[in-house]
Coordinates of C-alpha atoms in Angstrom, one line a residue:
M100 CA -45.7 61.3 -4.6
T101 CA -43.5 63.7 -6.9
L102 CA -40.1 63.1 -7.5
E103 CA -37.6 66.0 -8.0
L104 CA -36.0 64.6 -11.0
T105 CA -36.5 65.3 -14.7
D106 CA -36.8 62.0 -17.1
K107 CA -33.8 63.1 -19.0
L108 CA -31.5 63.1 -15.9
W109 CA -32.9 60.0 -14.6
A110 CA -32.1 58.3 -17.8
Q111 CA -28.7 59.6 -18.6
N112 CA -27.1 59.1 -15.2
P113 CA -24.2 57.0 -15.4
D114 CA -24.5 55.8 -11.9
A115 CA -27.4 53.8 -10.6
L116 CA -30.2 56.1 -9.2
I117 CA -32.7 54.2 -7.2
A118 CA -35.8 55.9 -5.3
I119 CA -36.9 53.7 -2.3
S120 CA -40.0 54.3 -0.3
P121 CA -39.9 54.8 3.5
D122 CA -40.6 51.1 3.9
G123 CA -37.9 50.0 1.7
N124 CA -39.8 49.3 -1.5
I125 CA -38.2 50.3 -4.8
L126 CA -40.2 53.2 -6.5
H127 CA -37.9 54.2 -9.3
W128 CA -34.9 52.2 -11.1
N129 CA -33.0 53.9 -14.0
P130 CA -31.2 52.3 -16.9
A131 CA -27.8 52.4 -15.2
A132 CA -29.1 50.4 -12.4
E133 CA -30.3 47.7 -14.9
T134 CA -27.0 47.8 -16.3
I135 CA -25.2 47.4 -12.7
F136 CA -27.4 45.2 -11.0
G137 CA -29.1 42.9 -14.1
Y138 CA -32.6 43.5 -13.1
R139 CA -35.0 45.4 -15.7
Q140 CA -37.1 48.0 -14.2
D141 CA -40.5 46.0 -14.5
E142 CA -38.5 43.3 -12.3
A143 CA -37.2 45.9 -9.7
L144 CA -40.3 48.3 -9.1
G145 CA -42.3 47.4 -6.1
K146 CA -39.5 44.9 -4.8
S147 CA -37.7 45.2 -1.3
I148 CA -34.3 46.8 -1.8
L149 CA -33.0 44.5 0.9
D150 CA -34.4 41.3 -0.7
L151 CA -33.4 42.6 -4.4
V152 CA -29.6 43.6 -4.2
V153 CA -28.4 43.6 -0.4
P154 CA -26.5 40.6 0.8
K155 CA -27.4 39.1 3.9
D156 CA -24.4 40.1 5.8
C157 CA -25.1 43.8 4.5
I158 CA -28.6 44.0 5.6
E159 CA -28.1 45.7 8.9
E160 CA -25.3 48.0 7.4
E161 CA -28.2 49.2 4.9
K162 CA -30.6 49.8 7.7
Q163 CA -28.1 51.9 9.6
I164 CA -27.2 53.9 6.5
Q165 CA -30.8 54.9 6.1
T166 CA -31.1 55.8 9.7
E167 CA -28.0 57.9 9.2
A168 CA -29.7 59.5 6.2
L169 CA -33.0 60.3 8.0
R170 CA -30.4 61.9 10.9
R171 CA -28.0 64.0 8.7
D172 CA -30.3 63.9 5.3
L173 CA -27.3 62.8 3.4
T174 CA -24.7 59.7 4.0
V175 CA -22.0 58.3 1.9
Y176 CA -20.4 55.0 2.4
E177 CA -18.7 52.1 0.4
S178 CA -20.1 48.5 0.4
V179 CA -20.8 45.4 -1.7
R180 CA -24.1 44.8 -3.5
R181 CA -25.5 41.7 -5.2
R182 CA -26.1 41.2 -8.9
K183 CA -29.2 39.0 -10.3
D184 CA -26.5 36.5 -11.3
G185 CA -25.6 36.2 -7.5
T186 CA -22.1 37.9 -8.1
L187 CA -21.2 40.8 -5.9
V188 CA -20.3 44.4 -6.9
H189 CA -18.3 46.9 -4.9
V190 CA -20.3 50.2 -5.1
S191 CA -19.8 53.9 -3.8
V192 CA -23.1 54.7 -2.3
S193 CA -24.7 58.1 -1.7
T194 CA -28.0 58.2 0.1
K195 CA -30.2 61.3 0.5
A196 CA -33.5 61.5 2.8
V197 CA -35.9 63.4 0.7
R198 CA -38.7 65.2 2.6
D199 CA -41.8 67.3 1.4
A200 CA -42.7 71.0 2.6
Q201 CA -43.7 69.8 5.9
G202 CA -40.5 67.9 6.5
T203 CA -42.0 64.3 6.2
L204 CA -39.9 61.6 4.5
E205 CA -41.1 60.9 0.9
Y206 CA -38.6 58.6 -0.3
F207 CA -34.8 57.8 -0.1
L208 CA -32.7 58.6 -3.0
S209 CA -29.5 56.2 -3.5
N210 CA -26.9 56.9 -6.1
K211 CA -24.7 53.8 -6.5
K212 CA -21.6 54.0 -8.4
D213 CA -20.0 50.7 -9.5
V214 CA -16.2 50.8 -8.2
T215 CA -15.3 47.4 -8.5
H216 CA -12.4 48.0 -10.6
L217 CA -10.9 50.8 -8.5
K218 CA -11.4 48.2 -5.3
V219 CA -9.4 45.6 -7.1
L220 CA -6.6 47.8 -7.7
R221 CA -6.4 49.0 -4.3
D222 CA -6.8 45.2 -3.1
A223 CA -4.1 44.4 -5.6
K224 CA -1.7 47.1 -4.2
L225 CA -2.3 45.9 -0.7
V226 CA -1.9 42.2 -1.1
E227 CA 1.1 42.7 -3.6
A228 CA 3.0 44.8 -0.9
R229 CA 2.3 42.0 2.0
F230 CA 2.2 38.8 0.2
H231 CA 4.3 39.1 -3.0
D232 CA 7.6 37.5 -1.8
L233 CA 5.8 34.7 0.2
L234 CA 3.6 33.7 -2.7
E235 CA 6.2 33.7 -5.4
S236 CA 8.3 31.0 -3.1
T237 CA 5.5 28.7 -3.4
P238 CA 5.7 25.5 -5.6
D239 CA 1.7 25.9 -6.5
A240 CA 0.1 28.4 -8.5
I241 CA -1.4 31.0 -6.2
V242 CA -4.6 33.1 -7.2
M243 CA -6.2 35.5 -4.6
V244 CA -9.8 36.8 -5.0
N245 CA -11.6 39.6 -3.3
V246 CA -15.2 39.2 -1.9
T247 CA -16.6 40.1 -5.3
G248 CA -14.8 37.2 -7.0
R249 CA -12.2 39.3 -8.9
I250 CA -8.7 38.3 -9.1
V251 CA -6.3 40.8 -7.1
L252 CA -3.1 38.6 -7.2
V253 CA -1.4 35.9 -9.1
N254 CA 2.0 34.5 -8.7
S255 CA 4.5 33.6 -11.6
Q256 CA 3.5 30.0 -11.5
A257 CA -0.3 30.9 -11.8
E258 CA 1.0 32.8 -15.1
K259 CA 2.8 29.9 -16.1
M260 CA 0.1 27.3 -15.5
F261 CA -2.7 29.4 -17.1
G262 CA -0.8 31.1 -20.0
H263 CA -2.1 34.6 -19.0
Q264 CA 0.2 37.7 -18.0
R265 CA -0.7 39.0 -14.6
V266 CA -2.0 42.4 -16.1
E267 CA -4.5 40.2 -18.3
L268 CA -5.9 38.6 -14.9
L269 CA -6.0 41.2 -12.4
G270 CA -9.7 42.6 -11.9
Q271 CA -11.2 39.7 -14.0
P272 CA -13.6 37.4 -12.2
V273 CA -11.8 34.2 -11.2
E274 CA -14.3 32.2 -13.4
V275 CA -12.2 33.3 -16.3
L276 CA -9.9 30.4 -15.4
L277 CA -12.7 27.8 -15.4
P278 CA -14.1 26.0 -18.4
N279 CA -17.5 27.4 -19.3
R280 CA -19.5 24.3 -18.2
F281 CA -18.4 25.0 -14.6
R282 CA -18.7 28.8 -14.4
S283 CA -22.4 29.0 -13.3
A284 CA -22.1 26.4 -10.6
H285 CA -18.9 28.2 -9.4
L286 CA -20.6 31.3 -8.8
A287 CA -23.0 29.7 -6.2
H288 CA -19.9 27.6 -4.4
R289 CA -18.0 30.9 -4.3
G290 CA -20.9 32.7 -2.4
G291 CA -21.3 29.8 -0.2
Y292 CA -17.7 30.2 0.7
F293 CA -17.7 33.6 1.5
E294 CA -20.7 33.1 3.8
Q295 CA -18.7 30.3 5.8
P296 CA -15.0 30.8 5.0
R297 CA -12.4 28.4 6.2
A298 CA -9.4 26.4 4.9
R299 CA -10.6 23.6 2.8
T300 CA -10.0 21.4 -0.3
M301 CA -12.3 22.8 -2.9
G302 CA -14.7 20.4 -4.6
A303 CA -13.5 17.2 -2.5
G304 CA -14.6 14.2 -4.4
L305 CA -15.1 16.2 -7.5
E306 CA -13.3 16.4 -10.9
L307 CA -12.0 19.9 -11.1
F308 CA -10.7 21.5 -14.4
G309 CA -8.9 24.6 -15.2
L310 CA -8.8 26.5 -18.5
R311 CA -5.4 27.7 -20.1
K312 CA -5.6 31.0 -22.2
G313 CA -5.7 28.9 -25.5
G314 CA -8.8 27.0 -24.4
G315 CA -6.9 23.8 -23.2
E316 CA -8.2 22.2 -20.1
F317 CA -6.4 20.4 -17.3
P318 CA -7.3 18.6 -14.3
V319 CA -6.6 20.6 -11.0
E320 CA -6.4 20.3 -7.3
I321 CA -7.4 23.3 -5.4
S322 CA -6.7 24.2 -1.8
L323 CA -8.9 27.3 -0.3
S324 CA -7.8 29.7 2.6
P325 CA -9.7 32.8 3.8
L326 CA -7.4 36.0 4.5
K327 CA -8.4 38.6 6.6
T328 CA -7.1 42.0 5.4
E329 CA -8.0 45.8 6.0
E330 CA -9.9 45.6 2.9
G331 CA -12.0 42.6 3.8
T332 CA -12.2 38.9 3.4
M333 CA -10.1 37.6 0.7
V334 CA -9.4 33.9 -0.7
M335 CA -6.3 32.5 -1.4
S336 CA -6.4 29.6 -3.8
A337 CA -3.6 27.1 -4.2
I338 CA -3.7 25.4 -7.5
R339 CA -1.9 22.2 -8.5
D340 CA -1.7 20.8 -12.0
I341 CA -2.6 17.1 -11.4
S342 CA -2.3 16.1 -15.2
D343 CA 0.7 13.8 -14.7
R344 CA -1.0 12.2 -11.6
K345 CA -4.1 11.7 -13.4
K346 CA -2.4 9.8 -16.2
A347 CA -0.5 7.6 -13.9
N348 CA -3.9 6.8 -11.8
Q349 CA -5.6 6.2 -15.1
K350 CA -2.8 3.8 -16.4
F351 CA -2.8 2.2 -13.0
K352 CA -6.7 1.8 -13.1
D353 CA -6.5 0.5 -16.6
L354 CA -3.9 -2.0 -15.4
L355 CA -6.2 -3.2 -12.7
E356 CA -9.2 -3.5 -15.1
S357 CA -7.1 -5.5 -17.5
A358 CA -6.3 -7.9 -14.9
P359 CA -8.0 -11.3 -15.2
D360 CA -8.4 -11.6 -11.3
A361 CA -10.5 -9.6 -8.9
M362 CA -8.2 -6.6 -7.4
V363 CA -8.7 -4.9 -4.2
I364 CA -6.4 -2.0 -3.1
V365 CA -6.5 -1.7 0.8
N366 CA -5.0 1.1 3.1
R367 CA -3.4 0.5 6.4
D368 CA -6.8 1.0 8.3
G369 CA -7.9 -2.0 6.1
E370 CA -10.3 0.2 4.1
M371 CA -10.8 -0.3 0.3
V372 CA -9.7 2.2 -1.5
L373 CA -10.1 1.0 -5.2
A374 CA -11.8 -1.9 -6.6
N375 CA -11.7 -3.1 -10.4
S376 CA -14.8 -4.6 -12.2
Q377 CA -13.9 -8.1 -11.8
A378 CA -14.1 -7.6 -8.0
V379 CA -17.5 -6.0 -8.3
H380 CA -18.5 -8.8 -10.4
L381 CA -17.0 -11.6 -8.2
F382 CA -18.3 -10.3 -4.7
G383 CA -21.7 -8.8 -5.8
W384 CA -21.2 -5.5 -4.4
S385 CA -21.3 -2.1 -6.4
R386 CA -18.0 -0.3 -6.4
E387 CA -19.5 2.6 -4.3
E388 CA -20.4 -0.2 -1.8
L389 CA -17.0 -1.4 -1.4
L390 CA -15.1 1.6 -1.4
G391 CA -14.4 2.9 2.2
Q392 CA -15.5 -0.1 3.6
K393 CA -13.2 -2.8 5.6
I394 CA -12.0 -5.6 3.7
E395 CA -13.4 -7.9 6.2
I396 CA -16.7 -7.4 4.8
L397 CA -15.1 -9.9 2.0
V398 CA -14.2 -12.5 4.5
P399 CA -16.7 -15.0 6.2
E400 CA -17.7 -14.4 9.7
R401 CA -15.8 -17.3 11.2
F402 CA -12.6 -15.9 9.8
R403 CA -13.2 -12.1 10.5
S404 CA -11.7 -12.0 14.1
K405 CA -8.3 -13.2 12.9
H406 CA -8.0 -11.4 9.7
P407 CA -7.1 -8.1 11.1
G408 CA -4.0 -9.7 12.6
H409 CA -2.9 -11.1 9.3
R410 CA -3.5 -7.6 7.9
F411 CA -1.4 -5.8 10.5
G412 CA 1.4 -8.5 10.0
F413 CA 1.4 -7.9 6.1
F414 CA 1.9 -4.1 6.9
D415 CA 4.8 -4.8 9.4
Q416 CA 6.7 -6.9 6.9
P417 CA 5.4 -5.7 3.3
R418 CA 6.3 -8.3 0.7
A419 CA 4.9 -10.0 -2.2
R420 CA 3.4 -13.3 -1.0
S421 CA 0.3 -15.6 -1.5
M422 CA -2.0 -15.3 1.5
G423 CA -2.6 -18.7 3.8
A424 CA -0.5 -20.7 1.7
G425 CA -1.8 -24.2 2.5
L426 CA -4.9 -23.1 4.1
E427 CA -8.4 -23.3 2.8
L428 CA -9.4 -19.5 1.9
Y429 CA -13.0 -18.4 1.4
G430 CA -14.4 -15.2 0.1
L431 CA -18.2 -13.8 0.9
R432 CA -20.5 -12.6 -1.4
K433 CA -23.1 -9.8 -0.7
D434 CA -25.8 -12.7 -0.9
S435 CA -24.0 -14.4 1.9
T436 CA -22.7 -17.1 -0.2
E437 CA -19.0 -18.3 0.0
F438 CA -16.6 -19.5 -2.5
P439 CA -13.1 -20.7 -2.3
V440 CA -10.3 -18.3 -3.2
E441 CA -6.6 -18.0 -3.9
I442 CA -5.0 -14.6 -2.8
S443 CA -1.8 -12.7 -3.9
L444 CA -0.7 -10.0 -1.9
S445 CA 1.7 -7.1 -3.0
P446 CA 2.9 -4.0 -1.3
L447 CA 2.1 -0.9 -3.2
E448 CA 4.1 2.3 -2.3
T449 CA 2.5 5.8 -2.9
E450 CA 2.6 9.5 -2.3
E451 CA -0.1 8.6 0.4
G452 CA 1.7 5.9 2.2
L453 CA 1.7 2.0 1.9
F454 CA -1.1 0.2 0.6
V455 CA -1.8 -3.3 -0.2
S456 CA -2.7 -4.7 -3.7
S457 CA -4.7 -7.9 -3.3
A458 CA -5.3 -10.0 -6.3
I459 CA -8.1 -12.4 -5.6
R460 CA -9.1 -15.5 -7.7
D461 CA -12.4 -17.6 -7.6
V462 CA -11.0 -21.2 -7.7
T463 CA -14.5 -23.0 -7.4
E464 CA -14.1 -24.8 -10.6
R465 CA -10.7 -25.8 -10.1
K466 CA -11.6 -27.3 -6.6
L467 CA -14.5 -29.0 -8.4
S468 CA -12.2 -30.2 -11.2
E469 CA -9.7 -31.4 -8.7
Q470 CA -12.2 -33.2 -6.7
T471 CA -13.7 -34.7 -9.8
L472 CA -10.0 -35.9 -11.1
R473 CA -9.5 -37.2 -7.6
D474 CA -12.7 -39.2 -7.8
K475 CA -11.8 -40.4 -11.2
N476 CA -8.2 -41.3 -10.3
I477 CA -9.6 -43.6 -7.6
E478 CA -12.2 -45.2 -10.2
L479 CA -9.2 -45.6 -12.4
E480 CA -6.9 -47.1 -9.7
N481 CA -9.7 -49.5 -8.8
A482 CA -10.5 -50.5 -12.4
A483 CA -6.7 -50.9 -13.1
L484 CA -6.5 -53.3 -9.9
A485 CA -9.6 -55.1 -11.2
K486 CA -8.3 -55.3 -14.4
D487 CA -4.8 -56.7 -13.3
R488 CA -6.7 -59.2 -11.1
F489 CA -8.6 -60.2 -14.1
F490 CA -5.6 -60.9 -16.4
A491 CA -3.6 -62.4 -13.5
S492 CA -6.4 -64.9 -12.9
M493 CA -7.6 -65.2 -16.6
S494 CA -4.1 -65.7 -17.9
H495 CA -3.8 -69.2 -16.3
E496 CA -7.3 -70.1 -16.8
L497 CA -7.2 -69.1 -20.8
R498 CA -3.9 -70.5 -21.7
T499 CA -4.3 -73.8 -19.9
P500 CA -7.2 -75.2 -21.9
L501 CA -5.6 -73.6 -25.1
N502 CA -2.2 -75.4 -24.7
A503 CA -4.2 -78.4 -23.9
I504 CA -6.0 -78.1 -27.3
I505 CA -2.9 -77.3 -29.2
G506 CA -1.1 -80.2 -27.4
F507 CA -3.6 -82.8 -28.0
T508 CA -4.3 -81.7 -31.5
G509 CA -0.6 -82.2 -32.3
T510 CA -0.8 -85.5 -30.8
L511 CA -3.5 -86.4 -33.1
L512 CA -1.8 -84.8 -36.1
M513 CA 1.4 -87.0 -35.2
R514 CA -1.2 -89.9 -35.5
L515 CA 0.1 -91.4 -32.3
P516 CA -3.3 -92.6 -31.1
G517 CA -3.9 -94.2 -34.8
P518 CA -4.4 -93.2 -38.4
L519 CA -6.6 -90.1 -39.6
T520 CA -8.6 -89.7 -42.5
P521 CA -7.7 -86.9 -44.9
E522 CA -10.8 -85.0 -43.7
Q523 CA -10.0 -85.7 -40.0
D524 CA -6.4 -84.3 -40.7
K525 CA -7.8 -81.3 -42.4
Q526 CA -10.3 -80.5 -39.5
L527 CA -7.6 -81.0 -36.8
L528 CA -5.3 -78.4 -38.7
I529 CA -8.0 -75.9 -38.5
V530 CA -8.3 -76.4 -34.9
Q531 CA -4.7 -76.2 -34.3
K532 CA -4.3 -73.1 -36.4
G533 CA -7.3 -71.4 -34.6
A534 CA -6.1 -72.3 -31.1
R535 CA -2.6 -70.9 -31.9
H536 CA -4.0 -67.6 -33.1
L537 CA -6.3 -67.5 -30.2
L538 CA -3.3 -68.1 -27.7
S539 CA -1.4 -65.3 -29.6
L540 CA -4.0 -62.8 -29.2
I541 CA -4.2 -63.7 -25.5
N542 CA -0.5 -63.0 -25.3
D543 CA -0.7 -59.7 -27.1
M544 CA -3.6 -58.5 -24.6
L545 CA -1.6 -59.4 -21.7
D546 CA 1.5 -57.8 -23.0
L547 CA -0.3 -54.6 -23.6
A548 CA -2.2 -54.7 -20.3
K549 CA 1.4 -54.8 -18.6
L550 CA 2.6 -52.0 -20.7
G551 CA -0.4 -49.8 -19.7
A552 CA -0.1 -50.6 -15.9
N553 CA 3.7 -50.1 -16.2
K554 CA 4.3 -53.6 -15.1
L555 CA 6.0 -55.2 -18.2
E556 CA 9.4 -56.4 -16.7
L557 CA 12.1 -55.9 -19.1
K558 CA 15.5 -57.5 -18.9
F559 CA 18.4 -55.4 -20.5
E560 CA 21.3 -57.3 -21.6
T561 CA 23.9 -57.3 -24.2
V562 CA 22.1 -58.9 -27.1
D563 CA 23.7 -60.0 -30.6
C564 CA 21.1 -58.3 -33.0
N565 CA 22.4 -60.4 -35.8
S566 CA 21.4 -63.6 -34.1
V567 CA 17.9 -62.1 -33.3
L568 CA 16.9 -61.2 -37.0
E569 CA 18.5 -64.8 -37.8
E570 CA 16.2 -66.3 -35.5
V571 CA 13.4 -64.4 -36.6
A572 CA 14.0 -65.2 -40.2
A573 CA 14.3 -69.0 -39.7
T574 CA 10.8 -69.0 -37.8
L575 CA 9.0 -66.9 -40.6
R576 CA 10.8 -68.3 -43.7
P577 CA 8.3 -71.3 -44.2
D578 CA 5.4 -68.8 -44.2
A579 CA 7.0 -66.8 -46.8
E580 CA 8.0 -69.7 -49.2
K581 CA 4.6 -71.2 -48.7
K582 CA 3.2 -68.1 -50.3
G583 CA 6.2 -68.1 -53.0
L584 CA 7.8 -65.0 -51.8
N585 CA 11.2 -64.1 -52.1
F586 CA 12.4 -63.6 -48.4
T587 CA 15.9 -62.2 -48.1
V588 CA 17.7 -61.1 -44.9
S589 CA 20.6 -58.4 -45.1
L590 CA 22.8 -58.2 -42.1
P591 CA 26.2 -56.5 -41.3
D592 CA 29.4 -58.6 -41.8
Q593 CA 30.3 -58.4 -37.9
P594 CA 28.0 -59.1 -35.4
V595 CA 26.2 -56.0 -34.0
M596 CA 25.9 -55.9 -30.0
R597 CA 23.5 -53.7 -28.4
R598 CA 22.1 -53.5 -24.7
T599 CA 18.3 -54.2 -24.8
D600 CA 15.8 -56.6 -23.9
R601 CA 15.9 -59.6 -26.2
R602 CA 12.4 -60.8 -26.0
A603 CA 10.9 -57.2 -26.8
L604 CA 13.2 -56.9 -29.7
S605 CA 12.7 -60.0 -31.1
Q606 CA 8.8 -59.7 -30.6
I607 CA 8.9 -56.3 -32.5
I608 CA 10.8 -57.8 -35.5
I609 CA 8.5 -60.9 -35.5
N610 CA 5.5 -58.4 -35.6
L611 CA 6.9 -56.3 -38.3
T612 CA 8.0 -59.0 -40.6
G613 CA 5.1 -61.3 -39.9
N614 CA 2.7 -58.4 -40.9
A615 CA 4.9 -58.1 -44.1
I616 CA 4.6 -61.7 -45.1
K617 CA 1.0 -61.7 -44.3
F618 CA 0.0 -58.9 -46.4
T619 CA 2.1 -59.5 -49.2
E620 CA 0.8 -61.9 -52.1
R621 CA 3.5 -61.8 -54.5
G622 CA 7.2 -60.3 -54.9
Q623 CA 9.5 -60.0 -51.9
V624 CA 10.1 -59.4 -48.2
C625 CA 13.2 -58.1 -47.0
L626 CA 14.7 -58.0 -43.3
R627 CA 17.6 -55.6 -43.0
L628 CA 19.8 -54.4 -40.1
E629 CA 22.0 -51.2 -40.7
Q630 CA 24.4 -49.0 -38.5
R631 CA 23.9 -45.4 -38.8
T632 CA 25.9 -42.5 -37.3
A633 CA 23.7 -39.7 -35.5
V634 CA 24.3 -36.6 -33.2
D635 CA 23.3 -38.6 -30.1
G636 CA 25.2 -41.7 -31.0
N637 CA 25.0 -45.0 -33.2
V638 CA 21.8 -45.8 -34.5
L639 CA 20.6 -49.4 -35.2
A640 CA 18.0 -49.4 -37.9
F641 CA 15.7 -52.8 -38.3
S642 CA 13.6 -52.5 -41.4
V643 CA 11.2 -54.6 -43.2
E644 CA 10.4 -53.8 -46.8
D645 CA 7.6 -55.4 -48.7
T646 CA 6.1 -55.4 -52.4
G647 CA 2.5 -55.6 -50.8
P648 CA -0.6 -53.6 -51.3
G649 CA 0.6 -50.4 -49.3
I650 CA -1.5 -48.3 -47.0
A651 CA -4.0 -45.8 -48.2
L652 CA -3.1 -42.1 -47.0
Q653 CA -6.4 -41.9 -45.2
D654 CA -5.8 -45.1 -43.3
Q655 CA -2.2 -44.0 -42.2
D656 CA -2.8 -42.1 -39.1
R657 CA -4.7 -44.7 -37.4
L658 CA -2.4 -47.3 -38.3
F659 CA -0.6 -47.7 -34.9
E660 CA -4.0 -47.6 -32.9
A661 CA -5.1 -50.6 -30.8
F662 CA -7.4 -53.0 -32.5
S663 CA -7.1 -50.8 -35.9
R664 CA -7.2 -52.7 -39.1
V665 CA -6.7 -51.1 -42.3
D666 CA -10.2 -51.6 -44.3
A667 CA -9.2 -53.3 -47.6
T668 CA -11.3 -56.2 -49.3
D669 CA -8.0 -58.3 -49.6
R670 CA -7.2 -58.0 -46.0
R671 CA -10.6 -58.5 -44.2
K672 CA -10.1 -62.5 -44.9
L673 CA -6.6 -62.5 -43.0
E674 CA -6.4 -63.1 -39.5
G675 CA -5.4 -60.5 -36.8
S676 CA -6.2 -58.6 -33.7
G677 CA -5.0 -55.3 -34.8
L678 CA -2.8 -55.3 -31.8
G679 CA 0.5 -56.0 -33.5
L680 CA 1.6 -52.6 -34.5
H681 CA 0.2 -50.9 -31.4
L682 CA 2.0 -53.3 -29.3
S683 CA 5.2 -52.9 -31.1
R684 CA 5.2 -49.2 -31.0
K685 CA 4.7 -49.5 -27.1
L686 CA 7.5 -51.9 -26.8
A687 CA 9.7 -49.7 -29.0
E688 CA 9.2 -46.7 -26.6
Q689 CA 10.0 -49.0 -23.7
L690 CA 13.2 -49.8 -25.3
G691 CA 14.2 -46.1 -26.2
G692 CA 13.4 -46.5 -29.9
R693 CA 10.9 -45.5 -32.3
I694 CA 9.1 -47.1 -35.5
T695 CA 8.4 -45.3 -38.3
F696 CA 7.2 -46.2 -42.0
K697 CA 7.0 -45.2 -45.6
S698 CA 4.0 -46.6 -47.8
E699 CA 2.8 -46.1 -51.4
F700 CA -0.7 -47.3 -52.0
G701 CA -0.5 -50.6 -54.5
K702 CA 3.4 -50.6 -54.4
G703 CA 4.5 -51.7 -50.9
S704 CA 5.7 -50.8 -47.5
K705 CA 8.8 -50.1 -45.4
F706 CA 8.7 -50.2 -41.5
T707 CA 11.9 -49.2 -39.6
F708 CA 12.5 -49.7 -35.9
E709 CA 15.3 -47.2 -34.9
L710 CA 17.3 -48.1 -31.8
S711 CA 19.6 -45.1 -30.4
G712 CA 22.4 -45.8 -27.8
D713 CA 25.7 -47.6 -27.8

C-alpha cells in the first residue's frame, strides 16, 4: 500500500495526521499526533483508533464519520478525543477516504487539529453571558469546567479564594487548583463523573484540599452539578473553604481526646457520630465499628428496649444531667462483658442540628472499693462492739481484785492485823505500788477506748482553774519533794473561771506535771497558769516546765503516739504505759484546746495546754 504523502510534509504538519486502515487500525502516526495525544509512533501503529483515542461515548460518532467519508470522500466535524493520560481534548477533524485507481478504499486520512483553547473561549463567552450575574451572587466560590476539564468560568469568590485572576484560570485544567499529590487521581474522578453526571458532593468521606496561587493548601468542601448547554455538558463546582470549621472540629476532637472519660456523641437517631479513644478502649470496639451504629449496642440487652425512650426524652427536653440518677447503670463491651458506669449527658448545638454528648465513666473500681469499705465498716463496727463489751465487762472484773489488793495491802501496812517485819513492810509497799500502777494503766486504757468510740461523757461546768492547779500541786508535791526537786506553782492573783470539764482538765494537768516530775532528776518543775488575749477570745495557758533530760529531735514526732516511750537509758527504768501524753492530747481536743511543747535535749522541756473560749 502506497501513501500519497511525502515524508517531509508528514513530519512537519502542525496537525495530527493519521492514516487508518479500512478495518480501523492505525497505519501512520505523525509527530504532531504524538504531541497532541501523548502516544509515541511505536505505541500507536497497528492499534485500533477506536481503542486508542476515541472516548466510549464517541465511538458510534467516529463510525458514522467514516461512513460519511466513504459516501462523500471528505467530511469535517468537531468532537473530543482522549489523550494517553486520560484527559480529553477538543479537536477539529477532517477525514478523507483515499482510494486506488480502481476506486477501492485504501485508508482513511484523518487530520485532527487541537481546538481546545478555542473551545474554551467559546464556552467561556456562552456561560459568562448566561450565568455571570447568578454565580456572582452566590456566597461560595464557583468554578465551571467543560468536558475536557478546562476552566471556562470562575466567579470573584473563586478568584479571592485561590488567589488567581480570572484570565489566569480560563482555559487551564481544573487540576491547577489541586495539590500535586491529588492531580493524577482527580483525572480519573473527573472522567468518571462525565460518564455519569449528577449532582453530588465530591469525595464524600475524603479529605479534600485546594491549592492557592502561592502554594498554600486549605481544606475544602465541594459540590458538583452537571449543566447542559448548547456547547455540551459542563460541570459547576461550588467550593467552600472549611479551614475555620476544621480548626473548630479539631479543637473539639482534641478536647474530647483530652477528657479522662469515654466520650460518645450521638445524633437524634441514636447513631454515634464521634467517639474518643477512651471510648474505644473502654468498650473494646474500634472507632470505625462504633461510628454510625446505634448507641444501644453499648447497653446490655435487658435495658435496650427502654433506652430509646430515655433518649427521645432527652432530645425533647435537652439539658445537662446525670443519666439514671439513683439507678444501677451498666455498659456492654464488645466481648459481651458488663461493667457498672456513671453517665453525664450534655446537649450539643451544631450547624447540623442537636446532638447529645455522653461522658461515660467505668466505676467498677469505685464500686469494689465501696463494697470493700462497707464490709470493713461492718467489721469495724462489730470489732468496736466487741471491744466495748470487753471493756465494759472487764472494767469491773479488773478493778475489783485490784482494789481489793490495794485495800488489803493498805490494811497490812497500817499494821491493823499485827506488826510487820522490815522486809514484810518493804515487800508490801512494792505490791501496793504495782497494783496502783496497774489500776492507773487500766483506767487510761478505758478512757482511751471511750474516746475512740466517742463515748467519753464530759460534764461542762464553770470551773475555778486556780483550784484545779492547787489540787494537782497538793497531790504531786510529795513526789517532787521526795526527789529533792524545787516544785513551784504560779497562779494569777484573781480566780480564773472557765466553762470546761473539771475531771478531764485535772487529768491533763496531772499527766503533764507527773511526767515532768517523773523524768526530772534534779533542778525544778514549775506549774503555771496564764491568761492571754487572742483574736478568737481569751486563751488560758497551763504550762509545765522542767529541767529534765529533754527530748531528742528524732523522738519528738512520735511523742504523742499511743504506747510511745522515748528510747533513753535513764527512762527505761521508769514506769509508764506510754498512754499519758496520747490520752492528754485526745482529752485536750475534746475540750476544744491543744497541747504544744518545746524541748532541748539535755536542758529540759516545756509543755503547754492552751484552752480557748470565755
